[in-house]
């Protein structure tokens, strides 16, 4: 599979705005480790190899344990995630795969038992952003690992 057009080159102003949005996530109520887990999980669900590759490498560089990354597809059954992480992963999944009837009140309340309204709001923007990146990178077939050096991801030593 070969990469299609370079969306960053074709739409630099739009790309810049999405990058600027991502930069704001450092100022949110959501810890970087949870952001990493959520981005990996959404990318798994969406089948975005580029984003999955990137976020696994970022999480690894930041010290995430490999076993937790491997357990993400089965986070509900895994003992490796705490209640806050579970709530964040649940919120990320439901917002990535929005049910036909929308997000049920009881689901919202269960997540809200672990996350504040501000945290749920911040996390919703993080999820929206990774879903946007997933769709763009899938559409243009961005090659996994192709920007490792530029993004400093070669430090993960996972290539």
CSV table of N, CA and C in Angstrom, one decimal:
chain,number,residue,atom,x,y,z
A,1,UNK,N,0.8,-1.2,0.0
A,1,UNK,CA,0.0,0.0,0.0
A,1,UNK,C,0.9,1.2,0.0
A,2,UNK,N,0.6,2.2,-0.9
A,2,UNK,CA,1.4,3.4,-1.0
A,2,UNK,C,0.6,4.6,-0.5
A,3,UNK,N,1.4,5.6,0.0
A,3,UNK,CA,0.7,6.8,0.5
A,3,UNK,C,0.2,7.6,-0.7
A,4,UNK,N,-1.0,8.2,-0.4
A,4,UNK,CA,-1.6,9.1,-1.4
A,4,UNK,C,-1.0,10.5,-1.3
A,5,UNK,N,-1.8,11.5,-1.6
A,5,UNK,CA,-1.3,12.9,-1.5
A,5,UNK,C,-0.9,13.2,0.0
A,6,UNK,N,0.0,14.1,0.1
A,6,UNK,CA,0.4,14.6,1.4
A,6,UNK,C,-0.6,15.6,1.9
A,7,UNK,N,-1.5,15.3,2.8
A,7,UNK,CA,-2.5,16.2,3.2
A,7,UNK,C,-1.9,17.4,4.0
A,8,UNK,N,-0.8,17.2,4.6
A,8,UNK,CA,-0.1,18.4,5.3
A,8,UNK,C,0.4,19.4,4.3
A,9,UNK,N,0.8,18.9,3.2
A,9,UNK,CA,1.3,19.8,2.1
A,9,UNK,C,0.1,20.5,1.4
A,10,UNK,N,-0.9,19.7,1.2
A,10,UNK,CA,-2.1,20.2,0.4
A,10,UNK,C,-3.0,21.1,1.2
A,11,UNK,N,-3.1,20.9,2.5
A,11,UNK,CA,-3.9,21.7,3.4
A,11,UNK,C,-3.2,22.2,4.6
A,12,UNK,N,-2.1,23.0,4.4
A,12,UNK,CA,-1.3,23.3,5.6
A,12,UNK,C,-2.0,24.1,6.7
A,13,UNK,N,-2.9,25.0,6.3
A,13,UNK,CA,-3.5,25.8,7.3
A,13,UNK,C,-4.5,25.0,8.2
A,14,UNK,N,-5.2,24.1,7.6
A,14,UNK,CA,-6.1,23.2,8.3
A,14,UNK,C,-5.3,22.2,9.2
A,15,UNK,N,-4.2,21.7,8.7
A,15,UNK,CA,-3.3,20.8,9.5
A,15,UNK,C,-2.8,21.6,10.7
A,16,UNK,N,-2.4,22.8,10.4
A,16,UNK,CA,-1.8,23.6,11.5
A,16,UNK,C,-2.9,23.8,12.6
A,17,UNK,N,-4.1,24.0,12.3
A,17,UNK,CA,-5.2,24.2,13.3
A,17,UNK,C,-5.4,23.0,14.1
A,18,UNK,N,-5.4,21.8,13.5
A,18,UNK,CA,-5.5,20.6,14.2
A,18,UNK,C,-4.3,20.3,15.1
A,19,UNK,N,-3.1,20.7,14.7
A,19,UNK,CA,-1.9,20.5,15.5
A,19,UNK,C,-2.0,21.5,16.7
A,20,UNK,N,-2.5,22.7,16.5
A,20,UNK,CA,-2.7,23.7,17.5
A,20,UNK,C,-3.7,23.2,18.6
A,21,UNK,N,-4.8,22.5,18.1
A,21,UNK,CA,-5.8,22.0,19.0
A,21,UNK,C,-5.1,20.9,19.9
A,22,UNK,N,-4.3,20.0,19.3
A,22,UNK,CA,-3.6,19.0,20.0
A,22,UNK,C,-2.7,19.6,21.1
A,23,UNK,N,-2.0,20.7,20.7
A,23,UNK,CA,-1.1,21.3,21.7
A,23,UNK,C,-1.9,21.8,22.9
A,24,UNK,N,-3.1,22.2,22.8
A,24,UNK,CA,-3.9,22.6,24.0
A,24,UNK,C,-4.2,21.5,24.9
A,25,UNK,N,-4.1,20.3,24.5
A,25,UNK,CA,-4.4,19.1,25.4
A,25,UNK,C,-3.4,19.0,26.5
A,26,UNK,N,-2.3,19.6,26.4
A,26,UNK,CA,-1.3,19.6,27.5
A,26,UNK,C,-1.8,20.4,28.7
A,27,UNK,N,-2.8,21.3,28.5
A,27,UNK,CA,-3.4,22.2,29.5
A,27,UNK,C,-4.7,21.6,30.0
A,28,UNK,N,-5.1,20.4,29.6
A,28,UNK,CA,-6.4,19.9,30.1
A,28,UNK,C,-6.2,19.2,31.4
A,29,UNK,N,-7.4,18.7,31.9
A,29,UNK,CA,-7.5,18.0,33.2
A,29,UNK,C,-7.1,16.5,33.0
A,30,UNK,N,-6.8,16.1,31.8
A,30,UNK,CA,-6.6,14.7,31.5
A,30,UNK,C,-5.1,14.4,31.4
A,31,UNK,N,-4.6,13.5,32.3
A,31,UNK,CA,-3.2,13.2,32.3
A,31,UNK,C,-2.7,12.7,31.0
A,32,UNK,N,-1.4,12.9,30.7
A,32,UNK,CA,-0.8,12.5,29.4
A,32,UNK,C,-0.9,11.0,29.3
A,33,UNK,N,-0.8,10.3,30.3
A,33,UNK,CA,-0.8,8.8,30.2
A,33,UNK,C,-2.2,8.3,29.8
A,34,UNK,N,-3.2,8.9,30.3
A,34,UNK,CA,-4.6,8.6,29.8
A,34,UNK,C,-4.8,9.0,28.4
A,35,UNK,N,-4.3,10.2,28.1
A,35,UNK,CA,-4.4,10.6,26.7
A,35,UNK,C,-3.8,9.6,25.7
A,36,UNK,N,-2.6,9.1,26.1
A,36,UNK,CA,-1.9,8.1,25.3
A,36,UNK,C,-2.8,6.9,25.1
A,37,UNK,N,-3.3,6.4,26.2
A,37,UNK,CA,-4.2,5.2,26.2
A,37,UNK,C,-5.4,5.3,25.3
A,38,UNK,N,-6.0,6.5,25.4
A,38,UNK,CA,-7.2,6.8,24.7
A,38,UNK,C,-6.9,6.9,23.2
A,39,UNK,N,-5.8,7.6,22.8
A,39,UNK,CA,-5.4,7.7,21.4
A,39,UNK,C,-5.1,6.4,20.8
A,40,UNK,N,-4.4,5.5,21.6
A,40,UNK,CA,-4.1,4.2,21.1
A,40,UNK,C,-5.4,3.4,20.8
A,41,UNK,N,-6.3,3.4,21.8
A,41,UNK,CA,-7.5,2.6,21.7
A,41,UNK,C,-8.4,3.1,20.6
A,42,UNK,N,-8.6,4.4,20.4
A,42,UNK,CA,-9.4,4.9,19.3
A,42,UNK,C,-8.7,4.5,18.0
A,43,UNK,N,-7.4,4.6,17.9
A,43,UNK,CA,-6.7,4.2,16.6
A,43,UNK,C,-6.9,2.7,16.4
A,44,UNK,N,-6.9,1.9,17.4
A,44,UNK,CA,-7.1,0.5,17.2
A,44,UNK,C,-8.5,0.3,16.6
A,45,UNK,N,-9.5,0.9,17.2
A,45,UNK,CA,-10.9,0.7,16.8
A,45,UNK,C,-11.1,1.2,15.3
A,46,UNK,N,-10.5,2.3,15.0
A,46,UNK,CA,-10.6,2.9,13.7
A,46,UNK,C,-9.7,2.2,12.6
A,47,UNK,N,-8.7,1.4,13.1
A,47,UNK,CA,-7.8,0.7,12.2
A,47,UNK,C,-6.8,1.7,11.5
A,48,UNK,N,-6.4,2.7,12.3
A,48,UNK,CA,-5.4,3.7,11.7
A,48,UNK,C,-4.0,3.2,12.1
A,49,UNK,N,-3.3,2.6,11.2
A,49,UNK,CA,-2.0,2.1,11.4
A,49,UNK,C,-1.0,3.2,11.7
A,50,UNK,N,-1.1,4.3,11.0
A,50,UNK,CA,-0.1,5.4,11.3
A,50,UNK,C,-0.3,6.0,12.7
A,51,UNK,N,-1.5,6.3,13.1
A,51,UNK,CA,-1.8,6.8,14.4
A,51,UNK,C,-1.4,5.8,15.5
A,52,UNK,N,-1.8,4.6,15.3
A,52,UNK,CA,-1.5,3.5,16.3
A,52,UNK,C,0.0,3.4,16.5
A,53,UNK,N,0.8,3.4,15.4
A,53,UNK,CA,2.2,3.4,15.4
A,53,UNK,C,2.8,4.6,16.2
A,54,UNK,N,2.3,5.7,15.9
A,54,UNK,CA,2.8,7.0,16.5
A,54,UNK,C,2.5,7.0,18.0
A,55,UNK,N,1.3,6.7,18.4
A,55,UNK,CA,0.9,6.8,19.8
A,55,UNK,C,1.4,5.7,20.7
A,56,UNK,N,1.7,4.5,20.1
A,56,UNK,CA,2.4,3.5,20.9
A,56,UNK,C,3.8,4.0,21.1
A,57,UNK,N,4.4,4.5,20.1
A,57,UNK,CA,5.8,5.0,20.3
A,57,UNK,C,5.9,6.2,21.3
A,58,UNK,N,4.9,7.1,21.2
A,58,UNK,CA,4.9,8.2,22.2
A,58,UNK,C,4.7,7.7,23.6
A,59,UNK,N,3.8,6.8,23.8
A,59,UNK,CA,3.5,6.2,25.1
A,59,UNK,C,4.7,5.5,25.6
A,60,UNK,N,5.4,4.8,24.8
A,60,UNK,CA,6.6,4.0,25.2
A,60,UNK,C,7.7,5.0,25.6
A,61,UNK,N,7.9,6.1,24.9
A,61,UNK,CA,8.9,7.1,25.2
A,61,UNK,C,8.5,7.7,26.6
A,62,UNK,N,7.3,7.9,26.9
A,62,UNK,CA,6.8,8.5,28.1
A,62,UNK,C,6.8,7.5,29.3
A,63,UNK,N,7.1,6.2,29.0
A,63,UNK,CA,7.3,5.2,30.1
A,63,UNK,C,6.1,4.3,30.3
A,64,UNK,N,5.1,4.3,29.3
A,64,UNK,CA,4.0,3.3,29.4
A,64,UNK,C,4.5,1.9,29.3
A,65,UNK,N,4.0,1.0,30.2
A,65,UNK,CA,4.4,-0.4,30.2
A,65,UNK,C,3.9,-1.1,28.9
A,66,UNK,N,4.7,-1.9,28.3
A,66,UNK,CA,4.3,-2.6,27.1
A,66,UNK,C,3.1,-3.5,27.3
A,67,UNK,N,3.0,-4.1,28.5
A,67,UNK,CA,1.9,-5.0,28.7
A,67,UNK,C,0.5,-4.3,28.8
A,68,UNK,N,0.5,-3.1,29.3
A,68,UNK,CA,-0.7,-2.3,29.3
A,68,UNK,C,-1.2,-2.0,27.9
A,69,UNK,N,-0.2,-1.6,27.1
A,69,UNK,CA,-0.5,-1.3,25.7
A,69,UNK,C,-1.1,-2.6,25.0
A,70,UNK,N,-0.5,-3.7,25.3
A,70,UNK,CA,-1.0,-5.0,24.7
A,70,UNK,C,-2.4,-5.3,25.2
A,71,UNK,N,-2.7,-4.9,26.4
A,71,UNK,CA,-4.0,-5.3,27.0
A,71,UNK,C,-5.1,-4.3,26.6
A,72,UNK,N,-4.8,-3.2,25.9
A,72,UNK,CA,-5.9,-2.2,25.6
A,72,UNK,C,-7.1,-2.8,24.9
A,73,UNK,N,-6.9,-3.7,23.9
A,73,UNK,CA,-8.2,-4.2,23.3
A,73,UNK,C,-9.1,-5.0,24.3
A,74,UNK,N,-8.5,-5.4,25.4
A,74,UNK,CA,-9.3,-6.2,26.4
A,74,UNK,C,-9.3,-5.5,27.8
A,75,UNK,N,-9.3,-4.1,27.7
A,75,UNK,CA,-9.2,-3.4,29.0
A,75,UNK,C,-10.2,-3.7,30.0
A,76,UNK,N,-11.4,-4.1,29.5
A,76,UNK,CA,-12.5,-4.4,30.5
A,76,UNK,C,-12.2,-5.6,31.4
A,77,UNK,N,-11.5,-6.5,30.8
A,77,UNK,CA,-11.1,-7.8,31.5
A,77,UNK,C,-9.7,-7.7,32.2
A,78,UNK,N,-8.9,-6.7,31.8
A,78,UNK,CA,-7.6,-6.6,32.3
A,78,UNK,C,-7.5,-6.0,33.7
A,79,UNK,N,-6.7,-6.5,34.6
A,79,UNK,CA,-6.6,-5.9,35.9
A,79,UNK,C,-5.6,-4.7,35.9
A,80,UNK,N,-5.0,-4.4,34.7
A,80,UNK,CA,-3.9,-3.4,34.7
A,80,UNK,C,-4.4,-2.0,34.6
A,81,UNK,N,-5.7,-1.7,34.6
A,81,UNK,CA,-6.2,-0.3,34.5
A,81,UNK,C,-7.0,0.0,35.7
A,82,UNK,N,-6.8,1.3,36.2
A,82,UNK,CA,-7.5,1.7,37.4
A,82,UNK,C,-8.9,2.3,36.9
A,83,UNK,N,-9.8,2.6,37.9
A,83,UNK,CA,-11.1,3.0,37.6
A,83,UNK,C,-11.2,4.3,36.7
A,84,UNK,N,-10.3,5.2,36.9
A,84,UNK,CA,-10.2,6.5,36.1
A,84,UNK,C,-9.8,6.1,34.7
A,85,UNK,N,-8.9,5.3,34.5
A,85,UNK,CA,-8.5,4.9,33.1
A,85,UNK,C,-9.6,4.1,32.4
A,86,UNK,N,-10.3,3.2,33.2
A,86,UNK,CA,-11.4,2.5,32.6
A,86,UNK,C,-12.5,3.4,32.2
A,87,UNK,N,-12.8,4.4,33.0
A,87,UNK,CA,-13.9,5.4,32.6
A,87,UNK,C,-13.5,6.2,31.4
A,88,UNK,N,-12.2,6.5,31.3
A,88,UNK,CA,-11.7,7.3,30.1
A,88,UNK,C,-11.7,6.4,28.9
A,89,UNK,N,-11.3,5.2,29.0
A,89,UNK,CA,-11.4,4.3,27.8
A,89,UNK,C,-12.8,4.0,27.4
A,90,UNK,N,-13.7,3.9,28.4
A,90,UNK,CA,-15.1,3.7,28.0
A,90,UNK,C,-15.7,4.9,27.3
A,91,UNK,N,-15.4,6.1,27.8
A,91,UNK,CA,-15.8,7.3,27.1
A,91,UNK,C,-15.3,7.4,25.7
A,92,UNK,N,-14.0,7.1,25.6
A,92,UNK,CA,-13.3,7.2,24.3
A,92,UNK,C,-14.0,6.2,23.3
A,93,UNK,N,-14.3,5.0,23.8
A,93,UNK,CA,-14.9,4.0,22.9
A,93,UNK,C,-16.3,4.4,22.4
A,94,UNK,N,-17.1,4.9,23.4
A,94,UNK,CA,-18.5,5.2,23.0
A,94,UNK,C,-18.5,6.5,22.1
A,95,UNK,N,-17.6,7.4,22.2
A,95,UNK,CA,-17.5,8.6,21.4
A,95,UNK,C,-16.9,8.2,20.0
A,96,UNK,N,-16.1,7.2,20.0
A,96,UNK,CA,-15.5,6.7,18.7
A,96,UNK,C,-16.5,5.9,17.9
A,97,UNK,N,-17.3,5.1,18.6
A,97,UNK,CA,-18.3,4.2,18.0
A,97,UNK,C,-19.7,4.6,18.5
A,98,UNK,N,-20.1,5.8,18.1
A,98,UNK,CA,-21.4,6.3,18.7
A,98,UNK,C,-22.5,5.4,18.3
A,99,UNK,N,-23.2,4.9,19.4
A,99,UNK,CA,-24.4,4.0,19.1
A,99,UNK,C,-25.5,4.7,18.4
A,100,UNK,N,-26.3,4.0,17.6
A,100,UNK,CA,-27.3,4.6,16.8
A,100,UNK,C,-28.3,5.4,17.7
A,101,UNK,N,-28.5,5.0,18.9
A,101,UNK,CA,-29.4,5.7,19.8
A,101,UNK,C,-28.7,6.8,20.6
A,102,UNK,N,-27.4,7.0,20.3
A,102,UNK,CA,-26.6,8.0,21.1
A,102,UNK,C,-26.0,7.4,22.4
A,103,UNK,N,-25.5,8.2,23.2
A,103,UNK,CA,-24.9,7.8,24.5
A,103,UNK,C,-26.0,7.8,25.5
A,104,UNK,N,-26.3,6.6,26.1
A,104,UNK,CA,-27.3,6.4,27.0
A,104,UNK,C,-27.0,7.2,28.3
A,105,UNK,N,-28.0,7.6,29.0
A,105,UNK,CA,-27.8,8.3,30.3
A,105,UNK,C,-27.1,7.5,31.3
A,106,UNK,N,-27.4,6.2,31.4
A,106,UNK,CA,-26.7,5.4,32.5
A,106,UNK,C,-25.2,5.2,32.2
A,107,UNK,N,-24.9,5.2,30.9
A,107,UNK,CA,-23.5,5.1,30.5
A,107,UNK,C,-22.8,6.4,30.9
A,108,UNK,N,-23.4,7.5,30.5
A,108,UNK,CA,-22.8,8.8,30.9
A,108,UNK,C,-22.6,8.9,32.4
A,109,UNK,N,-23.6,8.5,33.1
A,109,UNK,CA,-23.5,8.6,34.6
A,109,UNK,C,-22.4,7.6,35.2
A,110,UNK,N,-22.3,6.5,34.6
A,110,UNK,CA,-21.2,5.6,35.0
A,110,UNK,C,-19.8,6.2,34.8
A,111,UNK,N,-19.6,6.8,33.6
A,111,UNK,CA,-18.4,7.5,33.3
A,111,UNK,C,-18.2,8.7,34.3
A,112,UNK,N,-19.3,9.4,34.5
A,112,UNK,CA,-19.3,10.6,35.4
A,112,UNK,C,-19.0,10.2,36.8
A,113,UNK,N,-19.1,9.0,37.2
A,113,UNK,CA,-18.8,8.6,38.6
A,113,UNK,C,-17.3,8.7,38.8
A,114,UNK,N,-16.5,8.6,37.7
A,114,UNK,CA,-15.1,8.6,37.8
A,114,UNK,C,-14.4,9.9,37.3
A,115,UNK,N,-15.1,10.6,36.4
A,115,UNK,CA,-14.6,11.8,35.7
A,115,UNK,C,-15.6,12.9,36.0
A,116,UNK,N,-15.0,14.1,36.2
A,116,UNK,CA,-15.8,15.3,36.4
A,116,UNK,C,-16.4,15.7,35.1
A,117,UNK,N,-17.4,16.6,35.1
A,117,UNK,CA,-17.9,17.1,33.8
A,117,UNK,C,-16.8,17.8,33.0
A,118,UNK,N,-15.9,18.5,33.6
A,118,UNK,CA,-14.8,19.2,32.9
A,118,UNK,C,-13.9,18.1,32.3
A,119,UNK,N,-13.6,17.1,33.0
A,119,UNK,CA,-12.8,16.0,32.5
A,119,UNK,C,-13.4,15.3,31.3
A,120,UNK,N,-14.7,15.0,31.5
A,120,UNK,CA,-15.5,14.4,30.3
A,120,UNK,C,-15.5,15.3,29.1
A,121,UNK,N,-15.6,16.6,29.3
A,121,UNK,CA,-15.6,17.5,28.2
A,121,UNK,C,-14.2,17.6,27.6
A,122,UNK,N,-13.1,17.7,28.4
A,122,UNK,CA,-11.8,17.8,27.9
A,122,UNK,C,-11.5,16.5,27.1
A,123,UNK,N,-11.9,15.4,27.7
A,123,UNK,CA,-11.6,14.1,27.0
A,123,UNK,C,-12.4,13.9,25.7
A,124,UNK,N,-13.6,14.5,25.7
A,124,UNK,CA,-14.4,14.4,24.4
A,124,UNK,C,-13.6,15.1,23.3
A,125,UNK,N,-12.9,16.3,23.6
A,125,UNK,CA,-12.2,17.0,22.5
A,125,UNK,C,-11.0,16.1,22.1
A,126,UNK,N,-10.3,15.5,23.1
A,126,UNK,CA,-9.2,14.6,22.8
A,126,UNK,C,-9.6,13.5,21.8
A,127,UNK,N,-10.7,12.9,22.2
A,127,UNK,CA,-11.3,11.8,21.4
A,127,UNK,C,-11.7,12.3,20.0
A,128,UNK,N,-12.3,13.5,19.9
A,128,UNK,CA,-12.7,14.0,18.6
A,128,UNK,C,-11.5,14.3,17.7
A,129,UNK,N,-10.4,14.8,18.4
A,129,UNK,CA,-9.2,15.1,17.6
A,129,UNK,C,-8.5,13.8,17.1
A,130,UNK,N,-8.4,12.8,17.9
A,130,UNK,CA,-7.7,11.6,17.4
A,130,UNK,C,-8.6,10.9,16.3
A,131,UNK,N,-9.9,11.0,16.5
A,131,UNK,CA,-10.8,10.4,15.4
A,131,UNK,C,-10.6,11.2,14.1
A,132,UNK,N,-10.4,12.5,14.2
A,132,UNK,CA,-10.2,13.3,13.0
A,132,UNK,C,-8.8,12.9,12.4
A,133,UNK,N,-7.8,12.8,13.2
A,133,UNK,CA,-6.5,12.4,12.7
A,133,UNK,C,-6.6,11.0,12.1
A,134,UNK,N,-7.3,10.1,12.7
A,134,UNK,CA,-7.4,8.7,12.2
A,134,UNK,C,-8.0,8.8,10.8
A,135,UNK,N,-9.1,9.5,10.6
A,135,UNK,CA,-9.8,9.5,9.4
A,135,UNK,C,-8.9,10.1,8.3
A,136,UNK,N,-8.2,11.2,8.6
A,136,UNK,CA,-7.3,11.8,7.6
A,136,UNK,C,-6.2,10.9,7.2
A,137,UNK,N,-5.5,10.3,8.2
A,137,UNK,CA,-4.4,9.4,7.9
A,137,UNK,C,-4.8,8.1,7.2
A,138,UNK,N,-6.0,7.6,7.5
A,138,UNK,CA,-6.5,6.4,6.8
A,138,UNK,C,-6.8,6.8,5.3
A,139,UNK,N,-7.5,8.0,5.2
A,139,UNK,CA,-7.9,8.4,3.8
A,139,UNK,C,-6.7,8.6,2.9
A,140,UNK,N,-5.6,9.1,3.4
A,140,UNK,CA,-4.4,9.4,2.6
A,140,UNK,C,-3.4,8.3,2.7
A,141,UNK,N,-3.7,7.2,3.4
A,141,UNK,CA,-2.8,6.1,3.6
A,141,UNK,C,-1.4,6.5,4.1
A,142,UNK,N,-1.3,7.4,5.1
A,142,UNK,CA,-0.1,7.8,5.6
A,142,UNK,C,0.7,6.6,6.1
A,143,UNK,N,1.9,6.4,5.7
A,143,UNK,CA,2.7,5.2,6.0
A,143,UNK,C,3.2,5.3,7.5
A,144,UNK,N,2.9,4.2,8.2
A,144,UNK,CA,3.3,4.1,9.6
A,144,UNK,C,4.8,4.3,9.7
A,145,UNK,N,5.3,5.1,10.7
A,145,UNK,CA,6.7,5.3,10.9
A,145,UNK,C,7.4,6.3,9.9
A,146,UNK,N,6.6,6.8,9.0
A,146,UNK,CA,7.2,7.7,8.0
A,146,UNK,C,7.6,9.1,8.5
A,147,UNK,N,7.1,9.4,9.7
A,147,UNK,CA,7.5,10.7,10.3
A,147,UNK,C,8.2,10.5,11.6
A,148,UNK,N,8.7,9.3,11.9
A,148,UNK,CA,9.3,9.1,13.2
A,148,UNK,C,10.4,10.0,13.5
A,149,UNK,N,11.3,10.2,12.6
A,149,UNK,CA,12.5,11.0,12.9
A,149,UNK,C,12.1,12.5,13.1
A,150,UNK,N,11.1,13.0,12.3
A,150,UNK,CA,10.7,14.4,12.5
A,150,UNK,C,10.0,14.6,13.8
A,151,UNK,N,9.3,13.6,14.3
A,151,UNK,CA,8.5,13.7,15.5
A,151,UNK,C,9.3,13.2,16.8
A,152,UNK,N,10.5,12.7,16.5
A,152,UNK,CA,11.4,12.2,17.6
A,152,UNK,C,10.9,10.8,18.1
A,153,UNK,N,10.2,10.1,17.3
A,153,UNK,CA,9.6,8.8,17.7
A,153,UNK,C,10.6,7.7,17.5
A,154,UNK,N,11.7,8.0,16.8
A,154,UNK,CA,12.8,7.0,16.7
A,154,UNK,C,13.4,6.6,18.1
A,155,UNK,N,13.2,7.5,19.0
A,155,UNK,CA,13.7,7.3,20.4
A,155,UNK,C,13.1,6.1,21.1
A,156,UNK,N,11.9,5.8,20.6
A,156,UNK,CA,11.2,4.6,21.2
A,156,UNK,C,11.9,3.3,20.9
A,157,UNK,N,12.7,3.3,19.9
A,157,UNK,CA,13.4,2.1,19.4
A,157,UNK,C,12.5,0.9,19.2
A,158,UNK,N,11.4,1.2,18.5
A,158,UNK,CA,10.4,0.1,18.2
A,158,UNK,C,10.4,-0.2,16.7
A,159,UNK,N,11.2,0.5,15.9
A,159,UNK,CA,11.1,0.2,14.5
A,159,UNK,C,11.7,-1.1,14.1
